[in-house]
Amino acid sequence: MSQIDGKWRAALAPEFRKEYYKELYTTVNSEYQKATIYPPAEDIFNAFHLTPLEKVKCVILGQDPYHEPGQAHGLCFSVKPGTDIPPSLVNIYKELHDDLGLFVPNNGYLEKWAKQGVLMLNTILTVRAHQAFSHKDIGWQIFTDAVIDILNREDRPIVYLLWGSPAGKKAAMLNNPKHLVLKAPHPSPLSAYRGFFGCKHFSKANEFLVSNGLDPIDWQIENI
């Protein structure tokens, strides 16, 4: 597991000293030694590396990493260049097109969003190959709940895009009056037609940021 640095490291320091995190660290290291785990160990904390705490102005919450080869690289919903665009991201792109008129790119590499201040956080940060939610009970949710709590205490505008029931439940943790919480069904093909399509979260997020004197997110992912 790579190290978290910068202001994230200082904010999360109390978690690193807790017993659950010591057990989580040991479990994750053991898993990488005996099984195929995604994302690669050096990518586990990419969301934190690419979006420093002081730069966060939008949060997208996923569930756990993609569990097939060459997909996960530490950002929720994003896949590495050259990898087929997963169905949920296809629907995210469809909503972006309908909401903001953006063209649908030929890749699912969302690093551009992270570099603009979009924290793309899964609530579970590792997974066994071909086994969705296989690491749901090893302690990651305690850690990522601590991350959400840290963000909730930030005294500046932040907008949260919570898609699907698990992400939506995190709204109960978010009570900062300076923040905006947007909820919608998950973009999965199983649920997107129940209200993800037409939610206009991307334009609403930008309207909120601009109204608070911040630069909007350039949501357009370019072709590779």
JSON list of N, CA, C and O in Angstrom, two decimals, residues 108-151:
[
{"chain": "A", "resi": 108, "resn": "GLY", "atom": "N", "xyz": [-12.57, 5.59, -20.82]},
{"chain": "A", "resi": 108, "resn": "GLY", "atom": "CA", "xyz": [-13.18, 5.80, -19.51]},
{"chain": "A", "resi": 108, "resn": "GLY", "atom": "C", "xyz": [-12.21, 6.29, -18.46]},
{"chain": "A", "resi": 108, "resn": "GLY", "atom": "O", "xyz": [-12.40, 6.06, -17.26]},
{"chain": "A", "resi": 109, "resn": "TYR", "atom": "N", "xyz": [-11.17, 6.98, -18.90]},
{"chain": "A", "resi": 109, "resn": "TYR", "atom": "CA", "xyz": [-10.10, 7.43, -18.00]},
{"chain": "A", "resi": 109, "resn": "TYR", "atom": "C", "xyz": [-10.46, 8.80, -17.43]},
{"chain": "A", "resi": 109, "resn": "TYR", "atom": "O", "xyz": [-10.40, 9.82, -18.13]},
{"chain": "A", "resi": 110, "resn": "LEU", "atom": "N", "xyz": [-10.83, 8.84, -16.16]},
{"chain": "A", "resi": 110, "resn": "LEU", "atom": "CA", "xyz": [-11.41, 10.03, -15.54]},
{"chain": "A", "resi": 110, "resn": "LEU", "atom": "C", "xyz": [-10.43, 10.84, -14.69]},
{"chain": "A", "resi": 110, "resn": "LEU", "atom": "O", "xyz": [-10.84, 11.66, -13.88]},
{"chain": "A", "resi": 111, "resn": "GLU", "atom": "N", "xyz": [-9.14, 10.62, -14.89]},
{"chain": "A", "resi": 111, "resn": "GLU", "atom": "CA", "xyz": [-8.15, 11.32, -14.08]},
{"chain": "A", "resi": 111, "resn": "GLU", "atom": "C", "xyz": [-8.30, 12.84, -14.19]},
{"chain": "A", "resi": 111, "resn": "GLU", "atom": "O", "xyz": [-8.03, 13.58, -13.22]},
{"chain": "A", "resi": 112, "resn": "LYS", "atom": "N", "xyz": [-8.76, 13.34, -15.34]},
{"chain": "A", "resi": 112, "resn": "LYS", "atom": "CA", "xyz": [-8.95, 14.78, -15.53]},
{"chain": "A", "resi": 112, "resn": "LYS", "atom": "C", "xyz": [-9.88, 15.35, -14.46]},
{"chain": "A", "resi": 112, "resn": "LYS", "atom": "O", "xyz": [-9.66, 16.47, -13.98]},
{"chain": "A", "resi": 113, "resn": "TRP", "atom": "N", "xyz": [-10.93, 14.62, -14.11]},
{"chain": "A", "resi": 113, "resn": "TRP", "atom": "CA", "xyz": [-11.85, 15.10, -13.08]},
{"chain": "A", "resi": 113, "resn": "TRP", "atom": "C", "xyz": [-11.13, 15.21, -11.75]},
{"chain": "A", "resi": 113, "resn": "TRP", "atom": "O", "xyz": [-11.27, 16.20, -11.04]},
{"chain": "A", "resi": 114, "resn": "ALA", "atom": "N", "xyz": [-10.38, 14.16, -11.39]},
{"chain": "A", "resi": 114, "resn": "ALA", "atom": "CA", "xyz": [-9.69, 14.13, -10.10]},
{"chain": "A", "resi": 114, "resn": "ALA", "atom": "C", "xyz": [-8.73, 15.30, -9.96]},
{"chain": "A", "resi": 114, "resn": "ALA", "atom": "O", "xyz": [-8.62, 15.91, -8.88]},
{"chain": "A", "resi": 115, "resn": "LYS", "atom": "N", "xyz": [-8.06, 15.65, -11.04]},
{"chain": "A", "resi": 115, "resn": "LYS", "atom": "CA", "xyz": [-7.07, 16.73, -10.99]},
{"chain": "A", "resi": 115, "resn": "LYS", "atom": "C", "xyz": [-7.72, 18.10, -10.87]},
{"chain": "A", "resi": 115, "resn": "LYS", "atom": "O", "xyz": [-7.04, 19.08, -10.57]},
{"chain": "A", "resi": 116, "resn": "GLN", "atom": "N", "xyz": [-9.05, 18.18, -11.10]},
{"chain": "A", "resi": 116, "resn": "GLN", "atom": "CA", "xyz": [-9.77, 19.44, -10.95]},
{"chain": "A", "resi": 116, "resn": "GLN", "atom": "C", "xyz": [-10.44, 19.60, -9.59]},
{"chain": "A", "resi": 116, "resn": "GLN", "atom": "O", "xyz": [-11.14, 20.57, -9.34]},
{"chain": "A", "resi": 117, "resn": "GLY", "atom": "N", "xyz": [-10.24, 18.61, -8.70]},
{"chain": "A", "resi": 117, "resn": "GLY", "atom": "CA", "xyz": [-10.84, 18.71, -7.38]},
{"chain": "A", "resi": 117, "resn": "GLY", "atom": "C", "xyz": [-12.03, 17.81, -7.15]},
{"chain": "A", "resi": 117, "resn": "GLY", "atom": "O", "xyz": [-12.76, 18.00, -6.18]},
{"chain": "A", "resi": 118, "resn": "VAL", "atom": "N", "xyz": [-12.22, 16.83, -8.03]},
{"chain": "A", "resi": 118, "resn": "VAL", "atom": "CA", "xyz": [-13.29, 15.85, -7.83]},
{"chain": "A", "resi": 118, "resn": "VAL", "atom": "C", "xyz": [-12.70, 14.63, -7.13]},
{"chain": "A", "resi": 118, "resn": "VAL", "atom": "O", "xyz": [-11.95, 13.86, -7.76]},
{"chain": "A", "resi": 119, "resn": "LEU", "atom": "N", "xyz": [-13.00, 14.44, -5.86]},
{"chain": "A", "resi": 119, "resn": "LEU", "atom": "CA", "xyz": [-12.52, 13.27, -5.13]},
{"chain": "A", "resi": 119, "resn": "LEU", "atom": "C", "xyz": [-13.36, 12.07, -5.55]},
{"chain": "A", "resi": 119, "resn": "LEU", "atom": "O", "xyz": [-14.56, 12.02, -5.28]},
{"chain": "A", "resi": 120, "resn": "MET", "atom": "N", "xyz": [-12.74, 11.12, -6.20]},
{"chain": "A", "resi": 120, "resn": "MET", "atom": "CA", "xyz": [-13.45, 9.98, -6.77]},
{"chain": "A", "resi": 120, "resn": "MET", "atom": "C", "xyz": [-13.18, 8.76, -5.90]},
{"chain": "A", "resi": 120, "resn": "MET", "atom": "O", "xyz": [-12.29, 7.94, -6.16]},
{"chain": "A", "resi": 121, "resn": "LEU", "atom": "N", "xyz": [-13.97, 8.66, -4.85]},
{"chain": "A", "resi": 121, "resn": "LEU", "atom": "CA", "xyz": [-13.71, 7.74, -3.75]},
{"chain": "A", "resi": 121, "resn": "LEU", "atom": "C", "xyz": [-14.64, 6.54, -3.75]},
{"chain": "A", "resi": 121, "resn": "LEU", "atom": "O", "xyz": [-15.86, 6.69, -3.75]},
{"chain": "A", "resi": 122, "resn": "ASN", "atom": "N", "xyz": [-14.08, 5.35, -3.77]},
{"chain": "A", "resi": 122, "resn": "ASN", "atom": "CA", "xyz": [-14.86, 4.15, -3.47]},
{"chain": "A", "resi": 122, "resn": "ASN", "atom": "C", "xyz": [-14.93, 3.99, -1.96]},
{"chain": "A", "resi": 122, "resn": "ASN", "atom": "O", "xyz": [-13.99, 4.32, -1.24]},
{"chain": "A", "resi": 123, "resn": "THR", "atom": "N", "xyz": [-16.07, 3.45, -1.46]},
{"chain": "A", "resi": 123, "resn": "THR", "atom": "CA", "xyz": [-16.18, 3.24, -0.02]},
{"chain": "A", "resi": 123, "resn": "THR", "atom": "C", "xyz": [-15.38, 2.00, 0.41]},
{"chain": "A", "resi": 123, "resn": "THR", "atom": "O", "xyz": [-15.06, 1.86, 1.59]},
{"chain": "A", "resi": 124, "resn": "ILE", "atom": "N", "xyz": [-15.06, 1.11, -0.53]},
{"chain": "A", "resi": 124, "resn": "ILE", "atom": "CA", "xyz": [-14.18, -0.03, -0.31]},
{"chain": "A", "resi": 124, "resn": "ILE", "atom": "C", "xyz": [-13.05, 0.13, -1.33]},
{"chain": "A", "resi": 124, "resn": "ILE", "atom": "O", "xyz": [-13.32, 0.36, -2.51]},
{"chain": "A", "resi": 125, "resn": "LEU", "atom": "N", "xyz": [-11.80, 0.03, -0.92]},
{"chain": "A", "resi": 125, "resn": "LEU", "atom": "CA", "xyz": [-10.70, 0.43, -1.80]},
{"chain": "A", "resi": 125, "resn": "LEU", "atom": "C", "xyz": [-9.97, -0.72, -2.47]},
{"chain": "A", "resi": 125, "resn": "LEU", "atom": "O", "xyz": [-9.10, -0.47, -3.31]},
{"chain": "A", "resi": 126, "resn": "THR", "atom": "N", "xyz": [-10.30, -1.96, -2.13]},
{"chain": "A", "resi": 126, "resn": "THR", "atom": "CA", "xyz": [-9.67, -3.10, -2.78]},
{"chain": "A", "resi": 126, "resn": "THR", "atom": "C", "xyz": [-10.71, -4.19, -3.03]},
{"chain": "A", "resi": 126, "resn": "THR", "atom": "O", "xyz": [-11.78, -4.19, -2.41]},
{"chain": "A", "resi": 127, "resn": "VAL", "atom": "N", "xyz": [-10.37, -5.14, -3.90]},
{"chain": "A", "resi": 127, "resn": "VAL", "atom": "CA", "xyz": [-11.28, -6.24, -4.22]},
{"chain": "A", "resi": 127, "resn": "VAL", "atom": "C", "xyz": [-10.48, -7.40, -4.78]},
{"chain": "A", "resi": 127, "resn": "VAL", "atom": "O", "xyz": [-9.45, -7.20, -5.44]},
{"chain": "A", "resi": 128, "resn": "ARG", "atom": "N", "xyz": [-10.93, -8.62, -4.52]},
{"chain": "A", "resi": 128, "resn": "ARG", "atom": "CA", "xyz": [-10.34, -9.79, -5.16]},
{"chain": "A", "resi": 128, "resn": "ARG", "atom": "C", "xyz": [-10.80, -9.89, -6.61]},
{"chain": "A", "resi": 128, "resn": "ARG", "atom": "O", "xyz": [-11.92, -9.53, -6.93]},
{"chain": "A", "resi": 129, "resn": "ALA", "atom": "N", "xyz": [-9.93, -10.38, -7.45]},
{"chain": "A", "resi": 129, "resn": "ALA", "atom": "CA", "xyz": [-10.27, -10.55, -8.86]},
{"chain": "A", "resi": 129, "resn": "ALA", "atom": "C", "xyz": [-11.54, -11.37, -9.01]},
{"chain": "A", "resi": 129, "resn": "ALA", "atom": "O", "xyz": [-11.71, -12.41, -8.35]},
{"chain": "A", "resi": 130, "resn": "HIS", "atom": "N", "xyz": [-12.44, -10.88, -9.83]},
{"chain": "A", "resi": 130, "resn": "HIS", "atom": "CA", "xyz": [-13.69, -11.58, -10.21]},
{"chain": "A", "resi": 130, "resn": "HIS", "atom": "C", "xyz": [-14.67, -11.76, -9.05]},
{"chain": "A", "resi": 130, "resn": "HIS", "atom": "O", "xyz": [-15.63, -12.52, -9.18]},
{"chain": "A", "resi": 131, "resn": "GLN", "atom": "N", "xyz": [-14.43, -11.06, -7.92]},
{"chain": "A", "resi": 131, "resn": "GLN", "atom": "CA", "xyz": [-15.30, -11.25, -6.75]},
{"chain": "A", "resi": 131, "resn": "GLN", "atom": "C", "xyz": [-15.74, -9.89, -6.19]},
{"chain": "A", "resi": 131, "resn": "GLN", "atom": "O", "xyz": [-15.12, -9.35, -5.28]},
{"chain": "A", "resi": 132, "resn": "ALA", "atom": "N", "xyz": [-16.82, -9.36, -6.74]},
{"chain": "A", "resi": 132, "resn": "ALA", "atom": "CA", "xyz": [-17.31, -8.07, -6.28]},
{"chain": "A", "resi": 132, "resn": "ALA", "atom": "C", "xyz": [-17.61, -8.09, -4.78]},
{"chain": "A", "resi": 132, "resn": "ALA", "atom": "O", "xyz": [-18.09, -9.09, -4.25]},
{"chain": "A", "resi": 133, "resn": "PHE", "atom": "N", "xyz": [-17.28, -7.02, -4.10]},
{"chain": "A", "resi": 133, "resn": "PHE", "atom": "CA", "xyz": [-17.54, -6.84, -2.67]},
{"chain": "A", "resi": 133, "resn": "PHE", "atom": "C", "xyz": [-16.81, -7.85, -1.78]},
{"chain": "A", "resi": 133, "resn": "PHE", "atom": "O", "xyz": [-17.17, -8.03, -0.62]},
{"chain": "A", "resi": 134, "resn": "SER", "atom": "N", "xyz": [-15.78, -8.47, -2.31]},
{"chain": "A", "resi": 134, "resn": "SER", "atom": "CA", "xyz": [-15.05, -9.48, -1.52]},
{"chain": "A", "resi": 134, "resn": "SER", "atom": "C", "xyz": [-14.30, -8.86, -0.35]},
{"chain": "A", "resi": 134, "resn": "SER", "atom": "O", "xyz": [-13.94, -9.57, 0.59]},
{"chain": "A", "resi": 135, "resn": "HIS", "atom": "N", "xyz": [-14.06, -7.56, -0.37]},
{"chain": "A", "resi": 135, "resn": "HIS", "atom": "CA", "xyz": [-13.36, -6.90, 0.74]},
{"chain": "A", "resi": 135, "resn": "HIS", "atom": "C", "xyz": [-14.28, -5.95, 1.51]},
{"chain": "A", "resi": 135, "resn": "HIS", "atom": "O", "xyz": [-13.82, -5.02, 2.16]},
{"chain": "A", "resi": 136, "resn": "LYS", "atom": "N", "xyz": [-15.59, -6.25, 1.49]},
{"chain": "A", "resi": 136, "resn": "LYS", "atom": "CA", "xyz": [-16.54, -5.35, 2.14]},
{"chain": "A", "resi": 136, "resn": "LYS", "atom": "C", "xyz": [-16.51, -5.45, 3.67]},
{"chain": "A", "resi": 136, "resn": "LYS", "atom": "O", "xyz": [-17.03, -4.54, 4.34]},
{"chain": "A", "resi": 137, "resn": "ASP", "atom": "N", "xyz": [-15.90, -6.49, 4.21]},
{"chain": "A", "resi": 137, "resn": "ASP", "atom": "CA", "xyz": [-15.95, -6.68, 5.66]},
{"chain": "A", "resi": 137, "resn": "ASP", "atom": "C", "xyz": [-14.58, -6.60, 6.33]},
{"chain": "A", "resi": 137, "resn": "ASP", "atom": "O", "xyz": [-14.41, -7.11, 7.44]},
{"chain": "A", "resi": 138, "resn": "ILE", "atom": "N", "xyz": [-13.61, -5.97, 5.68]},
{"chain": "A", "resi": 138, "resn": "ILE", "atom": "CA", "xyz": [-12.27, -5.96, 6.27]},
{"chain": "A", "resi": 138, "resn": "ILE", "atom": "C", "xyz": [-11.91, -4.62, 6.91]},
{"chain": "A", "resi": 138, "resn": "ILE", "atom": "O", "xyz": [-10.80, -4.48, 7.45]},
{"chain": "A", "resi": 139, "resn": "GLY", "atom": "N", "xyz": [-12.81, -3.64, 6.85]},
{"chain": "A", "resi": 139, "resn": "GLY", "atom": "CA", "xyz": [-12.56, -2.39, 7.56]},
{"chain": "A", "resi": 139, "resn": "GLY", "atom": "C", "xyz": [-12.47, -1.14, 6.70]},
{"chain": "A", "resi": 139, "resn": "GLY", "atom": "O", "xyz": [-12.35, -0.03, 7.24]},
{"chain": "A", "resi": 140, "resn": "TRP", "atom": "N", "xyz": [-12.55, -1.30, 5.39]},
{"chain": "A", "resi": 140, "resn": "TRP", "atom": "CA", "xyz": [-12.41, -0.12, 4.54]},
{"chain": "A", "resi": 140, "resn": "TRP", "atom": "C", "xyz": [-13.50, 0.92, 4.79]},
{"chain": "A", "resi": 140, "resn": "TRP", "atom": "O", "xyz": [-13.25, 2.13, 4.73]},
{"chain": "A", "resi": 141, "resn": "GLN", "atom": "N", "xyz": [-14.74, 0.47, 5.05]},
{"chain": "A", "resi": 141, "resn": "GLN", "atom": "CA", "xyz": [-15.82, 1.45, 5.24]},
{"chain": "A", "resi": 141, "resn": "GLN", "atom": "C", "xyz": [-15.59, 2.33, 6.45]},
{"chain": "A", "resi": 141, "resn": "GLN", "atom": "O", "xyz": [-16.00, 3.50, 6.46]},
{"chain": "A", "resi": 142, "resn": "ILE", "atom": "N", "xyz": [-14.96, 1.79, 7.49]},
{"chain": "A", "resi": 142, "resn": "ILE", "atom": "CA", "xyz": [-14.64, 2.62, 8.66]},
{"chain": "A", "resi": 142, "resn": "ILE", "atom": "C", "xyz": [-13.69, 3.73, 8.25]},
{"chain": "A", "resi": 142, "resn": "ILE", "atom": "O", "xyz": [-13.86, 4.90, 8.63]},
{"chain": "A", "resi": 143, "resn": "PHE", "atom": "N", "xyz": [-12.71, 3.36, 7.45]},
{"chain": "A", "resi": 143, "resn": "PHE", "atom": "CA", "xyz": [-11.71, 4.32, 6.98]},
{"chain": "A", "resi": 143, "resn": "PHE", "atom": "C", "xyz": [-12.35, 5.38, 6.08]},
{"chain": "A", "resi": 143, "resn": "PHE", "atom": "O", "xyz": [-12.13, 6.59, 6.26]},
{"chain": "A", "resi": 144, "resn": "THR", "atom": "N", "xyz": [-13.13, 4.95, 5.10]},
{"chain": "A", "resi": 144, "resn": "THR", "atom": "CA", "xyz": [-13.70, 5.93, 4.17]},
{"chain": "A", "resi": 144, "resn": "THR", "atom": "C", "xyz": [-14.81, 6.76, 4.83]},
{"chain": "A", "resi": 144, "resn": "THR", "atom": "O", "xyz": [-15.02, 7.91, 4.44]},
{"chain": "A", "resi": 145, "resn": "ASP", "atom": "N", "xyz": [-15.47, 6.22, 5.84]},
{"chain": "A", "resi": 145, "resn": "ASP", "atom": "CA", "xyz": [-16.39, 7.06, 6.62]},
{"chain": "A", "resi": 145, "resn": "ASP", "atom": "C", "xyz": [-15.63, 8.17, 7.34]},
{"chain": "A", "resi": 145, "resn": "ASP", "atom": "O", "xyz": [-16.13, 9.30, 7.47]},
{"chain": "A", "resi": 146, "resn": "ALA", "atom": "N", "xyz": [-14.42, 7.86, 7.79]},
{"chain": "A", "resi": 146, "resn": "ALA", "atom": "CA", "xyz": [-13.59, 8.89, 8.42]},
{"chain": "A", "resi": 146, "resn": "ALA", "atom": "C", "xyz": [-13.22, 9.97, 7.41]},
{"chain": "A", "resi": 146, "resn": "ALA", "atom": "O", "xyz": [-13.19, 11.16, 7.75]},
{"chain": "A", "resi": 147, "resn": "VAL", "atom": "N", "xyz": [-12.98, 9.56, 6.17]},
{"chain": "A", "resi": 147, "resn": "VAL", "atom": "CA", "xyz": [-12.69, 10.52, 5.10]},
{"chain": "A", "resi": 147, "resn": "VAL", "atom": "C", "xyz": [-13.89, 11.44, 4.89]},
{"chain": "A", "resi": 147, "resn": "VAL", "atom": "O", "xyz": [-13.75, 12.67, 4.79]},
{"chain": "A", "resi": 148, "resn": "ILE", "atom": "N", "xyz": [-15.08, 10.85, 4.83]},
{"chain": "A", "resi": 148, "resn": "ILE", "atom": "CA", "xyz": [-16.30, 11.64, 4.63]},
{"chain": "A", "resi": 148, "resn": "ILE", "atom": "C", "xyz": [-16.51, 12.61, 5.80]},
{"chain": "A", "resi": 148, "resn": "ILE", "atom": "O", "xyz": [-16.90, 13.76, 5.60]},
{"chain": "A", "resi": 149, "resn": "ASP", "atom": "N", "xyz": [-16.21, 12.15, 6.99]},
{"chain": "A", "resi": 149, "resn": "ASP", "atom": "CA", "xyz": [-16.35, 13.02, 8.17]},
{"chain": "A", "resi": 149, "resn": "ASP", "atom": "C", "xyz": [-15.38, 14.20, 8.10]},
{"chain": "A", "resi": 149, "resn": "ASP", "atom": "O", "xyz": [-15.73, 15.33, 8.45]},
{"chain": "A", "resi": 150, "resn": "ILE", "atom": "N", "xyz": [-14.16, 13.94, 7.65]},
{"chain": "A", "resi": 150, "resn": "ILE", "atom": "CA", "xyz": [-13.17, 15.01, 7.49]},
{"chain": "A", "resi": 150, "resn": "ILE", "atom": "C", "xyz": [-13.69, 16.05, 6.50]},
{"chain": "A", "resi": 150, "resn": "ILE", "atom": "O", "xyz": [-13.62, 17.25, 6.73]},
{"chain": "A", "resi": 151, "resn": "LEU", "atom": "N", "xyz": [-14.24, 15.57, 5.38]},
{"chain": "A", "resi": 151, "resn": "LEU", "atom": "CA", "xyz": [-14.76, 16.48, 4.37]},
{"chain": "A", "resi": 151, "resn": "LEU", "atom": "C", "xyz": [-15.96, 17.28, 4.90]},
{"chain": "A", "resi": 151, "resn": "LEU", "atom": "O", "xyz": [-16.09, 18.47, 4.62]}
]
